[in-house]
mmCIF file of C-alpha atoms in Angstrom:
data_model
loop_
_atom_site.group_PDB
_atom_site.id
_atom_site.type_symbol
_atom_site.label_atom_id
_atom_site.label_comp_id
_atom_site.label_asym_id
_atom_site.label_seq_id
_atom_site.Cartn_x
_atom_site.Cartn_y
_atom_site.Cartn_z
ATOM 1 C CA UNK A 22 102.269 51.008 -4.199
ATOM 2 C CA UNK A 23 99.279 49.399 -4.768
ATOM 3 C CA UNK A 24 95.944 50.161 -2.287
ATOM 4 C CA UNK A 25 92.673 48.320 -2.603
ATOM 5 C CA UNK A 26 89.449 49.912 -2.049
ATOM 6 C CA UNK A 27 85.893 48.613 -2.412
ATOM 7 C CA UNK A 28 83.300 49.822 -4.736
ATOM 8 C CA UNK A 29 79.485 48.889 -4.708
ATOM 9 C CA UNK A 30 77.488 49.855 -7.758
ATOM 10 C CA UNK A 31 78.016 49.584 -11.391
ATOM 11 C CA UNK A 32 81.209 50.855 -12.757
ATOM 12 C CA UNK A 33 81.112 53.133 -15.485
ATOM 13 C CA UNK A 34 81.491 51.831 -19.391
ATOM 14 C CA UNK A 35 85.048 51.992 -20.454
ATOM 15 C CA UNK A 36 86.273 54.180 -17.478
ATOM 16 C CA UNK A 37 83.895 56.789 -18.317
ATOM 17 C CA UNK A 38 84.167 58.836 -15.019
ATOM 18 C CA UNK A 39 82.380 61.738 -15.963
ATOM 19 C CA UNK A 40 79.407 60.151 -15.924
ATOM 20 C CA UNK A 41 79.485 59.990 -11.831
ATOM 21 C CA UNK A 42 77.765 61.569 -10.400
ATOM 22 C CA UNK A 43 74.849 62.657 -12.638
ATOM 23 C CA UNK A 44 73.165 66.204 -11.694
ATOM 24 C CA UNK A 45 70.001 64.390 -9.696
ATOM 25 C CA UNK A 46 72.593 62.056 -7.814
ATOM 26 C CA UNK A 47 73.954 65.687 -6.241
ATOM 27 C CA UNK A 48 70.459 66.035 -4.527
ATOM 28 C CA UNK A 49 70.238 62.402 -3.438
ATOM 29 C CA UNK A 50 73.427 61.519 -2.310
ATOM 30 C CA UNK A 51 76.694 62.980 -0.853
ATOM 31 C CA UNK A 52 78.725 63.206 -4.168
ATOM 32 C CA UNK A 53 80.532 67.071 -2.819
ATOM 33 C CA UNK A 54 83.868 65.704 -4.131
ATOM 34 C CA UNK A 55 82.907 65.849 -7.838
ATOM 35 C CA UNK A 56 82.937 63.944 -10.421
ATOM 36 C CA UNK A 57 85.089 60.787 -10.602
ATOM 37 C CA UNK A 58 84.893 56.896 -9.233
ATOM 38 C CA UNK A 59 84.180 56.880 -5.807
ATOM 39 C CA UNK A 60 85.846 53.774 -3.713
ATOM 40 C CA UNK A 61 86.474 53.287 -0.106
ATOM 41 C CA UNK A 62 87.943 51.100 2.184
ATOM 42 C CA UNK A 63 85.292 50.228 4.618
ATOM 43 C CA UNK A 64 83.110 47.262 3.390
ATOM 44 C CA UNK A 65 79.866 48.162 5.055
ATOM 45 C CA UNK A 66 80.180 51.934 3.378
ATOM 46 C CA UNK A 67 80.627 50.194 -0.116
ATOM 47 C CA UNK A 68 77.639 47.581 0.438
ATOM 48 C CA UNK A 69 75.250 50.419 0.923
ATOM 49 C CA UNK A 70 75.737 51.613 -2.715
ATOM 50 C CA UNK A 71 75.438 47.931 -3.965
ATOM 51 C CA UNK A 72 71.705 47.994 -4.607
ATOM 52 C CA UNK A 73 69.630 45.221 -6.447
ATOM 53 C CA UNK A 74 72.358 42.752 -8.558
ATOM 54 C CA UNK A 75 74.746 45.554 -8.948
ATOM 55 C CA UNK A 76 78.292 43.795 -8.303
ATOM 56 C CA UNK A 77 80.901 44.311 -5.693
ATOM 57 C CA UNK A 78 84.481 45.249 -6.745
ATOM 58 C CA UNK A 79 87.938 45.606 -5.125
ATOM 59 C CA UNK A 80 89.945 48.080 -7.179
ATOM 60 C CA UNK A 81 93.690 47.981 -6.936
ATOM 61 C CA UNK A 82 94.717 51.596 -7.033
ATOM 62 C CA UNK A 83 98.538 52.390 -7.972
ATOM 63 C CA UNK A 84 99.144 55.264 -5.884
ATOM 64 C CA UNK A 85 102.057 56.593 -7.413
ATOM 65 C CA UNK A 86 100.783 56.926 -10.695
ATOM 66 C CA UNK A 87 99.002 60.215 -9.432
ATOM 67 C CA UNK A 88 98.615 63.043 -7.413
ATOM 68 C CA UNK A 89 96.169 63.662 -4.741
ATOM 69 C CA UNK A 90 94.408 66.863 -5.602
ATOM 70 C CA UNK A 91 95.641 68.875 -2.471
ATOM 71 C CA UNK A 92 99.097 67.920 -3.599
ATOM 72 C CA UNK A 93 98.780 69.920 -6.864
ATOM 73 C CA UNK A 94 99.005 73.444 -7.899
ATOM 74 C CA UNK A 95 97.283 75.032 -11.151
ATOM 75 C CA UNK A 96 98.409 78.216 -13.119
ATOM 76 C CA UNK A 97 95.560 80.981 -12.602
ATOM 77 C CA UNK A 98 95.580 81.784 -16.458
ATOM 78 C CA UNK A 99 94.889 78.059 -17.162
ATOM 79 C CA UNK A 100 91.917 78.197 -14.986
ATOM 80 C CA UNK A 101 90.593 81.127 -16.496
ATOM 81 C CA UNK A 102 90.848 79.847 -19.589
ATOM 82 C CA UNK A 103 88.955 76.558 -18.442
ATOM 83 C CA UNK A 104 86.121 78.991 -17.115
ATOM 84 C CA UNK A 105 86.287 81.346 -20.801
ATOM 85 C CA UNK A 106 85.549 77.775 -22.404
ATOM 86 C CA UNK A 107 83.152 76.223 -20.044
ATOM 87 C CA UNK A 108 80.892 79.111 -18.696
ATOM 88 C CA UNK A 109 79.027 82.037 -19.850
ATOM 89 C CA UNK A 110 80.634 85.360 -20.112
ATOM 90 C CA UNK A 111 78.610 86.891 -16.739
ATOM 91 C CA UNK A 112 80.086 83.904 -14.440
ATOM 92 C CA UNK A 113 83.921 84.802 -15.143
ATOM 93 C CA UNK A 114 83.755 87.688 -12.986
ATOM 94 C CA UNK A 115 82.762 85.704 -9.677
ATOM 95 C CA UNK A 116 85.087 82.550 -10.747
ATOM 96 C CA UNK A 117 87.984 85.031 -11.081
ATOM 97 C CA UNK A 118 87.597 87.073 -7.445
ATOM 98 C CA UNK A 119 86.980 83.449 -5.818
ATOM 99 C CA UNK A 120 90.377 82.463 -7.605
ATOM 100 C CA UNK A 121 92.213 85.487 -6.488
ATOM 101 C CA UNK A 122 90.973 84.867 -2.853
ATOM 102 C CA UNK A 123 92.442 81.343 -2.544
ATOM 103 C CA UNK A 124 95.761 82.084 -4.379
ATOM 104 C CA UNK A 125 98.514 82.532 -2.048
ATOM 105 C CA UNK A 126 101.149 83.798 -4.732
ATOM 106 C CA UNK A 127 98.545 85.794 -6.741
ATOM 107 C CA UNK A 128 99.915 83.042 -10.095
ATOM 108 C CA UNK A 129 98.549 79.941 -8.871
ATOM 109 C CA UNK A 130 95.757 77.798 -6.820
ATOM 110 C CA UNK A 131 95.149 74.550 -4.809
ATOM 111 C CA UNK A 132 93.366 72.068 -7.422
ATOM 112 C CA UNK A 133 91.472 71.029 -4.729
ATOM 113 C CA UNK A 134 89.919 74.641 -4.414
ATOM 114 C CA UNK A 135 89.598 75.415 -8.108
ATOM 115 C CA UNK A 136 87.512 71.718 -8.270
ATOM 116 C CA UNK A 137 85.452 72.599 -5.514
ATOM 117 C CA UNK A 138 84.570 76.175 -6.897
ATOM 118 C CA UNK A 139 83.807 74.406 -9.954
ATOM 119 C CA UNK A 140 81.539 71.368 -8.522
ATOM 120 C CA UNK A 141 80.088 73.641 -6.500
ATOM 121 C CA UNK A 142 78.729 75.748 -9.961
ATOM 122 C CA UNK A 143 77.754 72.599 -11.264
ATOM 123 C CA UNK A 144 75.248 71.553 -8.960
ATOM 124 C CA UNK A 145 73.145 73.732 -10.852
ATOM 125 C CA UNK A 146 73.898 72.883 -14.499
ATOM 126 C CA UNK A 147 75.471 69.510 -14.042
ATOM 127 C CA UNK A 148 77.290 69.937 -17.746
ATOM 128 C CA UNK A 149 81.306 69.970 -17.832
ATOM 129 C CA UNK A 150 81.970 66.419 -16.117
ATOM 130 C CA UNK A 151 84.510 65.400 -18.756
ATOM 131 C CA UNK A 152 86.229 68.565 -19.416
ATOM 132 C CA UNK A 153 86.722 68.853 -15.514
ATOM 133 C CA UNK A 154 88.200 65.560 -15.350
ATOM 134 C CA UNK A 155 89.999 66.224 -18.616
ATOM 135 C CA UNK A 156 91.386 69.319 -17.206
ATOM 136 C CA UNK A 157 92.441 67.919 -13.363
ATOM 137 C CA UNK A 158 94.339 64.746 -15.123
ATOM 138 C CA UNK A 159 96.199 67.293 -17.613
ATOM 139 C CA UNK A 160 97.415 69.259 -14.715
ATOM 140 C CA UNK A 161 98.482 66.570 -12.476
ATOM 141 C CA UNK A 162 95.646 65.332 -10.508
ATOM 142 C CA UNK A 163 94.962 61.450 -10.098
ATOM 143 C CA UNK A 164 92.760 61.384 -7.392
ATOM 144 C CA UNK A 165 91.159 62.896 -4.437
ATOM 145 C CA UNK A 166 91.621 61.463 -0.794
ATOM 146 C CA UNK A 167 88.987 61.878 1.491
ATOM 147 C CA UNK A 168 89.363 60.723 5.061
ATOM 148 C CA UNK A 169 86.256 59.429 7.770
ATOM 149 C CA UNK A 170 83.650 61.173 5.129
ATOM 150 C CA UNK A 171 80.877 58.835 6.364
ATOM 151 C CA UNK A 172 82.243 58.643 10.174
ATOM 152 C CA UNK A 173 83.336 54.977 10.334
ATOM 153 C CA UNK A 174 87.040 55.649 10.143
ATOM 154 C CA UNK A 175 87.382 54.873 6.500
ATOM 155 C CA UNK A 176 89.366 56.467 3.804
ATOM 156 C CA UNK A 177 87.475 57.396 0.885
ATOM 157 C CA UNK A 178 89.251 57.597 -2.874
ATOM 158 C CA UNK A 179 87.491 59.856 -5.546
ATOM 159 C CA UNK A 180 89.615 58.927 -8.903
ATOM 160 C CA UNK A 181 89.673 60.943 -11.445
ATOM 161 C CA UNK A 182 92.994 59.198 -13.947
ATOM 162 C CA UNK A 183 92.248 55.821 -14.770
ATOM 163 C CA UNK A 184 95.677 55.066 -15.366
ATOM 164 C CA UNK A 185 95.794 55.396 -11.391
ATOM 165 C CA UNK A 186 93.865 51.887 -11.692
ATOM 166 C CA UNK A 187 95.566 48.445 -11.662
ATOM 167 C CA UNK A 188 93.189 46.074 -11.357
ATOM 168 C CA UNK A 189 89.507 45.409 -10.744
ATOM 169 C CA UNK A 190 87.871 42.109 -9.292
ATOM 170 C CA UNK A 191 84.210 41.375 -9.013
ATOM 171 C CA UNK A 192 83.506 40.109 -5.825
ATOM 172 C CA UNK A 193 80.526 37.323 -5.777
ATOM 173 C CA UNK A 194 80.229 33.938 -3.071
ATOM 174 C CA UNK A 195 83.123 31.957 -2.408
ATOM 175 C CA UNK A 196 85.176 35.211 -3.416
ATOM 176 C CA UNK A 197 83.302 37.831 -0.821
ATOM 177 C CA UNK A 198 85.804 39.491 1.201
ATOM 178 C CA UNK A 199 84.652 41.859 4.285
ATOM 179 C CA UNK A 200 87.749 43.552 4.993
ATOM 180 C CA UNK A 201 90.825 44.967 2.731
ATOM 181 C CA UNK A 202 92.935 42.981 4.801
ATOM 182 C CA UNK A 203 91.132 39.726 4.145
ATOM 183 C CA UNK A 204 91.592 40.925 0.352
ATOM 184 C CA UNK A 205 94.925 41.195 0.722
ATOM 185 C CA UNK A 206 95.733 38.047 2.331
ATOM 186 C CA UNK A 207 93.309 35.783 0.622
ATOM 187 C CA UNK A 208 95.115 36.839 -2.544
ATOM 188 C CA UNK A 209 98.892 36.872 -1.184
ATOM 189 C CA UNK A 210 99.676 40.084 -1.839
#
């Protein structure tokens, strides 16, 4: 089923999602959901990110093409290998302890927890966005749903897997809509 969201700002070239957010954006905005393309169903929230002559988009997301990060579990051995490949050896024990504390069965960890731990560490270094997204997507993660992120009752989605994106339309002038329902009705979807 396709759901529609707004994106205000610049879309990354050729879906280069690991560029969002960059290290300096962590300090300036609420990007605690990590890397990915941020879309929201609340027009006013998306409009705030449309500064200068940046465009305004409606993004169609095929929700059945991926899984929410909270519904995916990753093998701890794969997590450990990722950490060994990406970080200094001194950090490995700290990661391992945190993974084990959050694992219910000692064999897997919820992908959401894994991502949160890595992103928290990444705020300092800002270097492994592409590898993290690839790891999550290869383990079945498509997106992250975040409800009421900005306090307007909105739904935000952080898209990791570009295969979930079904359509993108830049809105200008007569094409502009102010709600997802208005967009759907205007297009006859």
